[in-house]
Short mmCIF file of C-alpha atoms and ligand atoms in Angstrom, two decimals:
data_model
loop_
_atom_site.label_atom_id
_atom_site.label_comp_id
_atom_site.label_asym_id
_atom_site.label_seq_id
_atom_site.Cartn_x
_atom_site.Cartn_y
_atom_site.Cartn_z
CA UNK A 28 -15.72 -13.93 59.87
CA UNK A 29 -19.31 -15.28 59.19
CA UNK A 30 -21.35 -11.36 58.43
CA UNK A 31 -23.60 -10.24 61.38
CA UNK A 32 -27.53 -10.88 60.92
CA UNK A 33 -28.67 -8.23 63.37
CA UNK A 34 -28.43 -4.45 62.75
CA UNK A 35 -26.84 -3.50 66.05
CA UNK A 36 -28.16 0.05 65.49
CA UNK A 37 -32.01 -1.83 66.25
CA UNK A 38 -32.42 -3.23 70.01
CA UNK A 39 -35.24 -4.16 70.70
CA UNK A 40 -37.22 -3.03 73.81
CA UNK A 41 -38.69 -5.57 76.34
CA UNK A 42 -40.97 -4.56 79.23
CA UNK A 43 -39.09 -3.73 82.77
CA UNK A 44 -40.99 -6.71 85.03
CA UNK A 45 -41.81 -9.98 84.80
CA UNK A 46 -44.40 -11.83 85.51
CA UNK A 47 -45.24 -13.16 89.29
CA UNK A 48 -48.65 -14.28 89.21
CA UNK A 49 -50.92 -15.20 85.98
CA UNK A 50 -54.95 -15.00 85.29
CA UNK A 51 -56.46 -17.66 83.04
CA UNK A 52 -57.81 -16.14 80.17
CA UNK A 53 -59.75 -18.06 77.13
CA UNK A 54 -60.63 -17.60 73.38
CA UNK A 55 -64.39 -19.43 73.09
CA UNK A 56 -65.03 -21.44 69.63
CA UNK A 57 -66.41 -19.25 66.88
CA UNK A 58 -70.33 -20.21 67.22
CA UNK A 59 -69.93 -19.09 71.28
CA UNK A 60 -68.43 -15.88 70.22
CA UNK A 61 -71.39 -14.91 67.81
CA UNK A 62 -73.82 -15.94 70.29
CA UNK A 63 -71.87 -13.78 73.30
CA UNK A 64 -71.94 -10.57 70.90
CA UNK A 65 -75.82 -11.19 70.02
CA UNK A 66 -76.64 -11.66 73.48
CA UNK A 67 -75.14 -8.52 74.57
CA UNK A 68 -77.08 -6.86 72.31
CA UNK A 69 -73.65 -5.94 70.29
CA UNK A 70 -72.47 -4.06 72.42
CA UNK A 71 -68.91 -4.92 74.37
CA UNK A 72 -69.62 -2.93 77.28
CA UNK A 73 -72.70 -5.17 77.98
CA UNK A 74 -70.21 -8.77 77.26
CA UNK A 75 -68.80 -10.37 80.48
CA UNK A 76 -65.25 -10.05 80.89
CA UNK A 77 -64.91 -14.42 81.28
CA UNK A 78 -65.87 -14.67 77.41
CA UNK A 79 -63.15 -11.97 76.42
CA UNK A 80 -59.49 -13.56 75.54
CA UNK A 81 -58.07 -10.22 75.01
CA UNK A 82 -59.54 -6.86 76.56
CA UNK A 83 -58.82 -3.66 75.15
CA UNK A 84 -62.20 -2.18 75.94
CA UNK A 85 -60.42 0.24 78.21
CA UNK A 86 -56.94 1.04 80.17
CA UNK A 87 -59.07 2.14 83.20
CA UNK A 88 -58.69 -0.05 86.21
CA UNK A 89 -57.69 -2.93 84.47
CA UNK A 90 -53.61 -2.25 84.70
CA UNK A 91 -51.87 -4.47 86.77
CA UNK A 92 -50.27 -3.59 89.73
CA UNK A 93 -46.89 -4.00 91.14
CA UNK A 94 -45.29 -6.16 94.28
CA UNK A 95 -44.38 -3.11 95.83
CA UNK A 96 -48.39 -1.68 94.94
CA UNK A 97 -49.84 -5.07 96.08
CA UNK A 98 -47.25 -5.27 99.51
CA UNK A 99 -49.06 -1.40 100.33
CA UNK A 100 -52.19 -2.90 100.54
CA UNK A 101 -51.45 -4.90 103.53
CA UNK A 102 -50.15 -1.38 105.07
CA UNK A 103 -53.80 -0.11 104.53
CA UNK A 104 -55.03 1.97 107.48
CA UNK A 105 -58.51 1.68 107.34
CA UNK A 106 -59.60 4.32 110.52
CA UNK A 107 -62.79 6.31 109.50
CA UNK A 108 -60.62 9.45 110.09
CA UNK A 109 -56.91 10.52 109.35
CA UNK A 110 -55.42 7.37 107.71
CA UNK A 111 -51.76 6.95 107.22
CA UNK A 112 -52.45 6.63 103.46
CA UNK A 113 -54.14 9.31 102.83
CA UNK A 114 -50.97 11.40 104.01
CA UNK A 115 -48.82 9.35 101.78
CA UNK A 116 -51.15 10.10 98.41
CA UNK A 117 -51.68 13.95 99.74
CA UNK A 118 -47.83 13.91 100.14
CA UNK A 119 -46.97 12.44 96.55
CA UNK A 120 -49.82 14.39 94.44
CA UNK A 121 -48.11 17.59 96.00
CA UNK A 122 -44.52 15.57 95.20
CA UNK A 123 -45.60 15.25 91.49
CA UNK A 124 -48.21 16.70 90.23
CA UNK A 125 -47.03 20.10 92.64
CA UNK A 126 -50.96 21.26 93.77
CA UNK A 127 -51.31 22.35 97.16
CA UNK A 128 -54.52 20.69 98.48
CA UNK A 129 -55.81 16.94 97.80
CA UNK A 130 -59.04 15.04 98.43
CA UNK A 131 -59.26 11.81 97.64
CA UNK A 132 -62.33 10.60 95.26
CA UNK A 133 -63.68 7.18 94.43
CA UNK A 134 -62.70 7.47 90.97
CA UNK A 135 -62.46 10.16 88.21
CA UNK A 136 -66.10 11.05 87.52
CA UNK A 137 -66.20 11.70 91.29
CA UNK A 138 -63.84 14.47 91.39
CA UNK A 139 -65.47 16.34 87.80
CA UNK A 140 -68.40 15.98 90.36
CA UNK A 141 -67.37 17.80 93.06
CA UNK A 142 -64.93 20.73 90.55
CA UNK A 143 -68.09 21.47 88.53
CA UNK A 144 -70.41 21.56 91.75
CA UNK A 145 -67.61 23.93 92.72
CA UNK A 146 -66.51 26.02 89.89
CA UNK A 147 -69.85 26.11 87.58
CA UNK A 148 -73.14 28.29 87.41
CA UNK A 149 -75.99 27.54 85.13
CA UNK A 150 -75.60 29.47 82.17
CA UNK A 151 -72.09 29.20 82.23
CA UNK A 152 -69.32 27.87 79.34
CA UNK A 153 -67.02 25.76 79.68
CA UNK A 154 -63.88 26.11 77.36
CA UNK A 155 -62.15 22.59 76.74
CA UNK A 156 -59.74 20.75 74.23
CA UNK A 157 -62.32 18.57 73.17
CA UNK A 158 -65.02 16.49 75.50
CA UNK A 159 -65.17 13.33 77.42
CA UNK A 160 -68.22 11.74 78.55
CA UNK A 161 -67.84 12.14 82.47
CA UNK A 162 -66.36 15.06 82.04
CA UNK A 163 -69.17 17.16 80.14
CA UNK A 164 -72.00 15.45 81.64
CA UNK A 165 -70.88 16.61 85.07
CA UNK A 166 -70.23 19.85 83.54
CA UNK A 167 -73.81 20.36 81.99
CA UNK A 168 -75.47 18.55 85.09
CA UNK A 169 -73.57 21.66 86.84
CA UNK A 170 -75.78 23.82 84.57
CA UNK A 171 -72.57 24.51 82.20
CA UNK A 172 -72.11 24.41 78.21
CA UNK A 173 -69.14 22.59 77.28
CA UNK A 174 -67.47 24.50 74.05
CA UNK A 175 -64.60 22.65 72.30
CA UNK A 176 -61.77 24.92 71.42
CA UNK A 177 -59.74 22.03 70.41
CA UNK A 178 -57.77 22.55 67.06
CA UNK A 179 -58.64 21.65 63.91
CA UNK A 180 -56.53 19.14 63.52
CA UNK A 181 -57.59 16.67 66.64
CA UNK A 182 -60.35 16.09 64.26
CA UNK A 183 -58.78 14.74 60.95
CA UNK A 184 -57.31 11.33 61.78
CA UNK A 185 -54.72 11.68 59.00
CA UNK A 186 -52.85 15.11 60.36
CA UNK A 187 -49.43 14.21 61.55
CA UNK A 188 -49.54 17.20 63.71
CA UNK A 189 -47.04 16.58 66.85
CA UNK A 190 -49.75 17.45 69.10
CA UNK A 191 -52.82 17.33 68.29
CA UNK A 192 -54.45 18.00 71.48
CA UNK A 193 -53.27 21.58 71.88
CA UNK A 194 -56.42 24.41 72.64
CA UNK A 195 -56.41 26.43 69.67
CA UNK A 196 -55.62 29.80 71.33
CA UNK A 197 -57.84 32.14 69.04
CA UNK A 198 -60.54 29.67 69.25
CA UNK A 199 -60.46 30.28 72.75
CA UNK A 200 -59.99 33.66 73.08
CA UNK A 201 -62.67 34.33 71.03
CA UNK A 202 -64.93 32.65 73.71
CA UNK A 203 -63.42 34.51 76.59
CA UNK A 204 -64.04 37.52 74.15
CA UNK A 205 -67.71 37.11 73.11
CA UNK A 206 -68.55 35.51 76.91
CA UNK A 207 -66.76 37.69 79.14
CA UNK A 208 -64.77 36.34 81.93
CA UNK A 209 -67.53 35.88 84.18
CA UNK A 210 -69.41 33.38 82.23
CA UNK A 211 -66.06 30.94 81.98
CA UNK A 212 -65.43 29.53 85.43
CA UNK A 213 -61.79 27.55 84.35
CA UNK A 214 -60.51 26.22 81.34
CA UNK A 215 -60.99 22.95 81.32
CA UNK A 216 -57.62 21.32 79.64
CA UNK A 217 -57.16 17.34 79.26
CA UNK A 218 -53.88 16.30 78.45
CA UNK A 219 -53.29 13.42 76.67
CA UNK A 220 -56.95 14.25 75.12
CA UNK A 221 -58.66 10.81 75.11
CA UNK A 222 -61.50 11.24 72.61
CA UNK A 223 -59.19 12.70 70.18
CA UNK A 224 -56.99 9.51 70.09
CA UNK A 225 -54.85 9.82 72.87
CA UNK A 226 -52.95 13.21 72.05
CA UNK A 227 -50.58 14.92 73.95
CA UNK A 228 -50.39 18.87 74.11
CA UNK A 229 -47.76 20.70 74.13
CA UNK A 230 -45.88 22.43 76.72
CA UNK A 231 -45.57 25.67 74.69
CA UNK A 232 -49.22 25.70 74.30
CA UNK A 233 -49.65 25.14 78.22
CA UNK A 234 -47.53 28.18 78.38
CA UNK A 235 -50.23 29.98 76.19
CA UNK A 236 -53.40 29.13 77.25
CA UNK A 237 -51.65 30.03 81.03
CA UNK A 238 -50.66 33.57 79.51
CA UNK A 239 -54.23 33.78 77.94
CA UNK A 240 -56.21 33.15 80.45
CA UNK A 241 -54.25 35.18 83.62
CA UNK A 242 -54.88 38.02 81.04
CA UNK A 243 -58.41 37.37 81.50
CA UNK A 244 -58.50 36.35 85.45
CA UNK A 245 -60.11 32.62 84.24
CA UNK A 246 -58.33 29.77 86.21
CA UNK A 247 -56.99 26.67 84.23
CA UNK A 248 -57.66 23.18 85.22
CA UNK A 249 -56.62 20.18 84.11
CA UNK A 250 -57.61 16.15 83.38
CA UNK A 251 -54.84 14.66 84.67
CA UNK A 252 -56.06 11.36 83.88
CA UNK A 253 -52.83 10.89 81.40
CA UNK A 254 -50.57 13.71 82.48
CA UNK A 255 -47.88 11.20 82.77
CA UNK A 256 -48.37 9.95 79.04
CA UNK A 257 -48.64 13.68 78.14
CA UNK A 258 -45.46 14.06 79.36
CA UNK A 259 -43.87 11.65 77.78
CA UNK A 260 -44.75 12.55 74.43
CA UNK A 261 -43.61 15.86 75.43
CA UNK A 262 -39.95 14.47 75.98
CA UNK A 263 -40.16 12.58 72.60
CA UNK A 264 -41.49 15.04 70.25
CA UNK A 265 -40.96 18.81 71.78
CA UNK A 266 -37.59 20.68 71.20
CA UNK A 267 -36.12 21.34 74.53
CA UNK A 268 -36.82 18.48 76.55
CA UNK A 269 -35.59 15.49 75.20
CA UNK A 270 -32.98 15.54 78.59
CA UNK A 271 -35.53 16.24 80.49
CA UNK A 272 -37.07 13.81 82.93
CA UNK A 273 -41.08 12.43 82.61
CA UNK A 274 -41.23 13.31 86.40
CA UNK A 275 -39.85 16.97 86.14
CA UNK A 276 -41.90 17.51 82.89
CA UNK A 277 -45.16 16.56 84.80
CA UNK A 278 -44.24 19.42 87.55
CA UNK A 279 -43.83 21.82 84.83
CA UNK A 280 -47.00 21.19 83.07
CA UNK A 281 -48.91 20.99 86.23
CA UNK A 282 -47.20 24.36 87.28
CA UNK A 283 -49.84 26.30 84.47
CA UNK A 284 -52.68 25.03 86.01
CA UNK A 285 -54.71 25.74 89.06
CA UNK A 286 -55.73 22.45 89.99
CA UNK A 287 -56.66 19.16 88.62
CA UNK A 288 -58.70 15.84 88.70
CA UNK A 289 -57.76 12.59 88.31
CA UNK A 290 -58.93 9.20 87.31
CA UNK A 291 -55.93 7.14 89.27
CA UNK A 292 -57.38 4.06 87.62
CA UNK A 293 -55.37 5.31 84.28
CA UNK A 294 -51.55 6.92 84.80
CA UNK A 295 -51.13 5.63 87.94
CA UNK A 296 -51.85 1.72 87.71
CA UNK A 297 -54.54 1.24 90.14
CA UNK A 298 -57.93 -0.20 90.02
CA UNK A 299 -60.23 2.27 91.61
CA UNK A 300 -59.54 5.79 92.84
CA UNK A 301 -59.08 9.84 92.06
CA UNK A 302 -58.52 12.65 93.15
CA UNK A 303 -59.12 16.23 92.74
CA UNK A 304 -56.12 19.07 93.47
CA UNK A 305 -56.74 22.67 94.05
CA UNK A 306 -54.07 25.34 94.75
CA UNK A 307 -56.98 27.94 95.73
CA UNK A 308 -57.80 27.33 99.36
CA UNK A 309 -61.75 28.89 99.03
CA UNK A 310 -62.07 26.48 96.34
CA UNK A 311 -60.79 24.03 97.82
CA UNK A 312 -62.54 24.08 101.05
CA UNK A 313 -65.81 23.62 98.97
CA UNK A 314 -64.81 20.47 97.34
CA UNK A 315 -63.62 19.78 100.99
CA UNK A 316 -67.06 20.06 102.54
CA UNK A 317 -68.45 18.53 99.26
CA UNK A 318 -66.97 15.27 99.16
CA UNK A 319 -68.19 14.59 102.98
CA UNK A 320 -72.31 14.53 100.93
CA UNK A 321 -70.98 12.58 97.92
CA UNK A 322 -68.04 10.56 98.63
CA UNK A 323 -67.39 10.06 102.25
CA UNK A 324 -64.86 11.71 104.77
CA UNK A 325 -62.17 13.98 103.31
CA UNK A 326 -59.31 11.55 103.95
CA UNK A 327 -60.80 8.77 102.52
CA UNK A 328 -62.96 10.33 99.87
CA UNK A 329 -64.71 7.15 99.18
CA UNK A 330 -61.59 4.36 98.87
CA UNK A 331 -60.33 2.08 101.57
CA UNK A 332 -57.03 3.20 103.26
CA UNK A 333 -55.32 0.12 101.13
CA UNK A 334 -56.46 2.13 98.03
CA UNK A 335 -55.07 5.17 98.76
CA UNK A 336 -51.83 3.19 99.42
CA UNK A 337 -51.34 1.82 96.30
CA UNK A 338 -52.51 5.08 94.59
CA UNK A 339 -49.52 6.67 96.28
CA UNK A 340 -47.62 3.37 95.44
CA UNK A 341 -48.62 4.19 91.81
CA UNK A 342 -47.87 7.40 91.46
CA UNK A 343 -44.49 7.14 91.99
CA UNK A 344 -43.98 4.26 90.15
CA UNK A 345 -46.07 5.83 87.09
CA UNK A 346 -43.05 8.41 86.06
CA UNK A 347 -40.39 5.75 85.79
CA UNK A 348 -38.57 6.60 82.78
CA UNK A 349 -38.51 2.64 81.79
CA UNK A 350 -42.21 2.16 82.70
CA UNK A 351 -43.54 4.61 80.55
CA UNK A 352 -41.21 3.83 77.82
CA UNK A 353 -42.42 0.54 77.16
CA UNK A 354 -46.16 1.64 78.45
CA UNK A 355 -46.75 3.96 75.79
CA UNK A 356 -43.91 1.70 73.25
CA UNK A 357 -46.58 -1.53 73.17
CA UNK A 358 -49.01 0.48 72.19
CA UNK A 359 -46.96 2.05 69.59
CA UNK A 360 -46.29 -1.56 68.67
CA UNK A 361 -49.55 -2.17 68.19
CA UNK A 362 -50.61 0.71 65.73
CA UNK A 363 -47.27 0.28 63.71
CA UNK A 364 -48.22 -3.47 63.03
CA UNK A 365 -52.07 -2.20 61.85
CA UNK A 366 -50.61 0.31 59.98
CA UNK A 367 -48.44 -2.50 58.39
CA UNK A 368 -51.63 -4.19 56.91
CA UNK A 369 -52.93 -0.96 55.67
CA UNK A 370 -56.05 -0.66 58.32
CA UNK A 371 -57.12 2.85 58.91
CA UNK A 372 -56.09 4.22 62.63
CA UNK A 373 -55.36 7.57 63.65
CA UNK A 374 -51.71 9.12 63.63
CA UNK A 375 -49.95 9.61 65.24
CA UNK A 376 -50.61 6.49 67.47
CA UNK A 377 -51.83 7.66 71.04
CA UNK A 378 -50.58 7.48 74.47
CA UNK A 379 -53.27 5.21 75.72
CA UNK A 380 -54.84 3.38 72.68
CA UNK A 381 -54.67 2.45 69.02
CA UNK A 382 -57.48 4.44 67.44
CA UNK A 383 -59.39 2.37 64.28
CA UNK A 384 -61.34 4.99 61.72
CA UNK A 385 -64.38 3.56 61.07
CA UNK A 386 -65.42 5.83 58.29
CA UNK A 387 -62.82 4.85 56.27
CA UNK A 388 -62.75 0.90 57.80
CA UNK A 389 -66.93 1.01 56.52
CA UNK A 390 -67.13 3.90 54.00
CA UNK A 391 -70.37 2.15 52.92
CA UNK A 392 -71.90 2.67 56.33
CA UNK A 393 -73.69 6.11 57.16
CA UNK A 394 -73.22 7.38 60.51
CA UNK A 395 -76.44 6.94 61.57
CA UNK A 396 -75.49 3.19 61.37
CA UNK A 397 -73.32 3.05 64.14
CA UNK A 398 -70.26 2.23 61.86
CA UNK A 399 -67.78 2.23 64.64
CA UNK A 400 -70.04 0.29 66.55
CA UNK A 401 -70.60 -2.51 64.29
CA UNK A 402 -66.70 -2.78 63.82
CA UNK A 403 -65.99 -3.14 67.33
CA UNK A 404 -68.67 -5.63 67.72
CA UNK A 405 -66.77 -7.39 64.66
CA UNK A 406 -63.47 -7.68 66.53
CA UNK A 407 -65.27 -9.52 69.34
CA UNK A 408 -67.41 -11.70 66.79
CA UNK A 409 -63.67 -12.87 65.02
CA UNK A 410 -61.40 -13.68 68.34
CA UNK A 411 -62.82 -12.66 70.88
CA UNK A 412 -61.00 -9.35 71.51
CA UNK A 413 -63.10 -6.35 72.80
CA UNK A 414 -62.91 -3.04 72.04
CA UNK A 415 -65.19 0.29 72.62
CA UNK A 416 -67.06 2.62 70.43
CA UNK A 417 -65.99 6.29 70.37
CA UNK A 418 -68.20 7.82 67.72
CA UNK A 419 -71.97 8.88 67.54
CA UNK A 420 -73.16 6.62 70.10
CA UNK A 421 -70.73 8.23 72.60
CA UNK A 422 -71.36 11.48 71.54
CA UNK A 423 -74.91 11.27 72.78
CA UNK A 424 -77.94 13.75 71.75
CA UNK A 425 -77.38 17.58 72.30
CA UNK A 426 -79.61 18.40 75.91
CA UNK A 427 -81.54 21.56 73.83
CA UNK A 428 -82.39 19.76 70.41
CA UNK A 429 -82.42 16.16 71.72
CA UNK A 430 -80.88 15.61 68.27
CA UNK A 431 -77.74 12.60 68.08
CA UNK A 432 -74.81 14.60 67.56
CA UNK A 433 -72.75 13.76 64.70
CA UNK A 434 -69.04 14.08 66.11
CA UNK A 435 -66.07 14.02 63.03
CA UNK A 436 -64.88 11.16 64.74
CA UNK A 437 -65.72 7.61 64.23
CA UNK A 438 -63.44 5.50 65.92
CA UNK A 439 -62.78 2.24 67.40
CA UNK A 440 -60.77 2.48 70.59
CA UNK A 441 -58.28 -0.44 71.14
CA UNK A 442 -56.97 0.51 74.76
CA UNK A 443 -54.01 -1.23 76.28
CA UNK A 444 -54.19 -1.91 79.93
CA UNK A 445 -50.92 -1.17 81.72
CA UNK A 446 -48.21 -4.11 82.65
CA UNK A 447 -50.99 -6.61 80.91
CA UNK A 448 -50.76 -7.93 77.75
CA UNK A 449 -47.94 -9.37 76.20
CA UNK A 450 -45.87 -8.65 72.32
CA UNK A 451 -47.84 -12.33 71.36
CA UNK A 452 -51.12 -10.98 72.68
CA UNK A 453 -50.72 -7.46 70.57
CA UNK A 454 -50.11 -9.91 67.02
CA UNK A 455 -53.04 -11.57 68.00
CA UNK A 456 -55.33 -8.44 68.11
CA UNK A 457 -53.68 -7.19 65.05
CA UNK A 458 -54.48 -10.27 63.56
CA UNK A 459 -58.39 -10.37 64.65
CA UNK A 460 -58.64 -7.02 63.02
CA UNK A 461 -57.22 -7.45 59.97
CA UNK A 462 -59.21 -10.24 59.47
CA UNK A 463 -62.53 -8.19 59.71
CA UNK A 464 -60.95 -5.22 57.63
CA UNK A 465 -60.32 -8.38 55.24
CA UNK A 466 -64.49 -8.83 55.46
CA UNK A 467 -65.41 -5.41 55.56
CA UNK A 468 -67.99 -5.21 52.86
CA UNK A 469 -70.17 -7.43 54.36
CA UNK A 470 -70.82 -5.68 57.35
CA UNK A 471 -74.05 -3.65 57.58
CA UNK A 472 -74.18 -1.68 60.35
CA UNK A 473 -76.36 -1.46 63.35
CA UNK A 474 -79.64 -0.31 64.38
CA UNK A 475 -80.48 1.00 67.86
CA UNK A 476 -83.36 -1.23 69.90
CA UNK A 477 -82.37 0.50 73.47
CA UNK A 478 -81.39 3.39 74.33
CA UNK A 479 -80.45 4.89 78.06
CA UNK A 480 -80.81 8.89 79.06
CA UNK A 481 -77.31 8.79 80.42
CA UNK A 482 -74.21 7.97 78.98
CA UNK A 483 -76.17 5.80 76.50
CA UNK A 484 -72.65 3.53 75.07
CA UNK A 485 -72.48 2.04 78.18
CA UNK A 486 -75.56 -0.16 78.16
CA UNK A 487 -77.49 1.05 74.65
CA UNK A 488 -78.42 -2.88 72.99
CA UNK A 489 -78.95 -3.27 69.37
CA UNK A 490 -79.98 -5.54 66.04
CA UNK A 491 -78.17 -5.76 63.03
CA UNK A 492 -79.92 -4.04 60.08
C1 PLP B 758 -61.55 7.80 82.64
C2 PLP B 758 -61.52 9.25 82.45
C3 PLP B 758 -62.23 10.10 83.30
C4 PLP B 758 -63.20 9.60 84.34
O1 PLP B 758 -62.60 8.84 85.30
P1 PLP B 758 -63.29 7.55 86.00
O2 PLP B 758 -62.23 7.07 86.91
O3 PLP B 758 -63.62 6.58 84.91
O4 PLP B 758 -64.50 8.01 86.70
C5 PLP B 758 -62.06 11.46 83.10
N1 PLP B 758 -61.28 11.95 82.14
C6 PLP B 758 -60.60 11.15 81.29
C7 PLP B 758 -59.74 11.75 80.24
C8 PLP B 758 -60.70 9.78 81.41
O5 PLP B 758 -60.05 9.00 80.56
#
């Protein structure tokens, strides 16, 4: 008998769907791609999406959706009033995430709208594992301060720590402490923690901060943007509830929180919508009436009935034990290959994204720079493959000082889009960025030439230096 070549221990994983319908997508010749990146004034957000080959600038909106999502749409019920589909998303948010009351929102950013308008008084503090842009803006547009009670450990992109996006309980009980309850409207708890590389919490420390904070009457709410991810890792890594299902893990961690908001365009594999989920019914009713001035009626919050279908459609597909296996597996494919060639990411690999440190990609680059910004204008420059800051430029100025803040984290975010990209696509990236890592003493950095009041990495422009 001839000896056996594969280890039958190894099998290897393939996605669970095929593919019905394909989009053309292009790599432009080397000169094109250095002219693109100048033109946008190096930055990726400002590129258009026809001259990217492969786009990891984000997993927001840009999953693709499934025949059963796509066969909803035709089901949309598009009445001003009372539509079909908004019953069927009310009736699965309560189904899986367990809150009692649902509006709909356009996307995310709309529901942190309407839950800081609700929640927050200036002067207040707002306790969170760490920020993200939408999500702090709306809370200091609300008249809030966001403080991060994150622990230490989000911030060093070397700690293997399981779960790096747990609240660090003294941290925040100190807060509550030196506060008082009555300056801390809600905890604000994301889960996976984007900004911090895509890491989970635990459900121990969702236990915790639930104990904490009923001690102190404060109300805990949660970014459900990647609950479903969250939960995942939570099966993987946390003793306890490896048998457990994705679907009934997501009830429990829901179940020590008061409400939540979500950006549908992540977890649940749809191109636009949100929503935002309150068990408190005074609450609630204000968001209610709210939504009517910013978003539109209360059952359709902004979407057409179609969305709100495939939302629901989403959803439900979303906690497939098989989906999110290989969801969060490619991307875990992705950082392992990286980590292969020795370029600098963040561990453990996130839910959502592979993670590049810049300060140790470009050592030689201060911050001021834009180090993570010149890498991820790199990546384009080489193939054509787009990626987004997350580092000083994100971070913004501080509102008092004006001053740039200078976060611990300067990182490259390679997000995977959901059902998108294939193993051959992922090689390719890996490729592009070893490439550059191969180059990276030449690079220079960046210097900023425009610079927006708002949310200035979405359309700052700059020159090399
Ligand atoms: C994307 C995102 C949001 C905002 O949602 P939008 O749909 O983009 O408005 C909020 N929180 C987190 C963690 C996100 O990733």
């Amino acid at each position: 008998m001839s000896e056996r070549r594969r280890d039958p221990a190894k099998k290897s994983w393939a996605e669970p769907w095929k593919v019905k319908m394909v989009e053309p997508a292009r790599q432009l010749a080397p000169e094109l791609l250095r002219e693109r990146i100048r033109d946008a004034g190096y930055n990726t957000f400002l590129l258009r999406s026809e001259d990217v080959y492969i786009d990891l600038l984000t997993d927001s909106g840009a999953s693709a959706m499934s025949d059963y999502q796509w066969a909803g749409l035709m089901l949309g019920d598009e009445a001003y009033a009372g539509s079909r589909n908004f019953y069927h998303l009310e009736a699965n948010v309560q189904k899986f995430y367990g809150y009692t009351y649902v509006v709909p929102t356009h996307q995310g950013r709309g529901a942190e709208h309407l839950v800081s308008k609700v929640y927050i008084k200036k002067g207040d503090f707002v306790p969170g594992n760490m920020y993200f842009t939408t999500t702090r803006i709306h809370q200091e547009l609300a008249g809030g301060t966001f403080v991060d009670v994150i622990v230490d450990e989000a911030s060093d992109p070397q700690s293997l720590h399981p779960f790096k996006g747990n609240v660090d309980l003294q941290k925040l009980e100190d807060l509550l402490k030196k506060k008082g309850q009555n300056c801390i409207p809600y905890v604000s708890l994301a889960a996976t923690v984007n900004m911090a590389g895509g890491q989970p919490v635990s459900m121990q420390n969702a236990r915790e901060i639930r104990a904490l904070c009923d001690r102190y009457g404060v109300p805990v709410l949660l970014d459900a943007t990647r609950a479903v991810e969250n939960a995942y890792f939570i099966q993987q890594r946390e003793t306890g509830y490896g048998e457990k299902k994705v679907a009934d893990i997501l009830r429990e961690f829901c179940s020590y929180t008061d409400g939540a908001w979500m950006s549908a365009k992540k977890d649940s594999l749809v191109n636009i919508g949100g929503w935002l989920a309150l068990n408190d019914a005074e609450k609630f009713g204000e968001a209610q009436n709210l939504v009517v001035v910013y978003e539109g009626l209360h059952t359709y919050g902004g979407l057409a009935g179609r969305d709100m279908e495939a939302m629901a459609r989403g959803i439900e597909e979303s906690v497939e034990e098989d989906h999110i296996r290989a969801r969060v597996g490619q991307v875990e494919y992705l950082g392992q290959k990286l980590l292969g060639w020795d370029v600098p990411i963040v561990l453990p690999v996130g839910g959502h994204a592979v993670f590049l440190d810049a300060k140790r990609f470009y050592p030689h680059i201060p911050q001021e720079r834009f180090p993570a910004q010149t890498l991820a204008a790199e990546i384009y420059r080489e193939a054509g493959v787009r990626t987004m800051e997350r580092g000083i430029l994100s971070a913004g100025r501080d509102p008092q000082t004006g001053l740039n803040r200078f976060p611990g984290l300067e990182l490259v975010r390679a997000a995977l889009p959901r059902r998108v990209y294939t193993q051959a696509h992922m090689d390719v990236a890996t490729e592009a960025i070893e490439e550059v890592h191969w180059n990276r003493a030449r690079a220079r950095g960046l210097r900023m030439v425009y610079e927006p009041k708002y949310l200035r990495f979405f359309q700052a422009r700059f020159e090399p230096v």
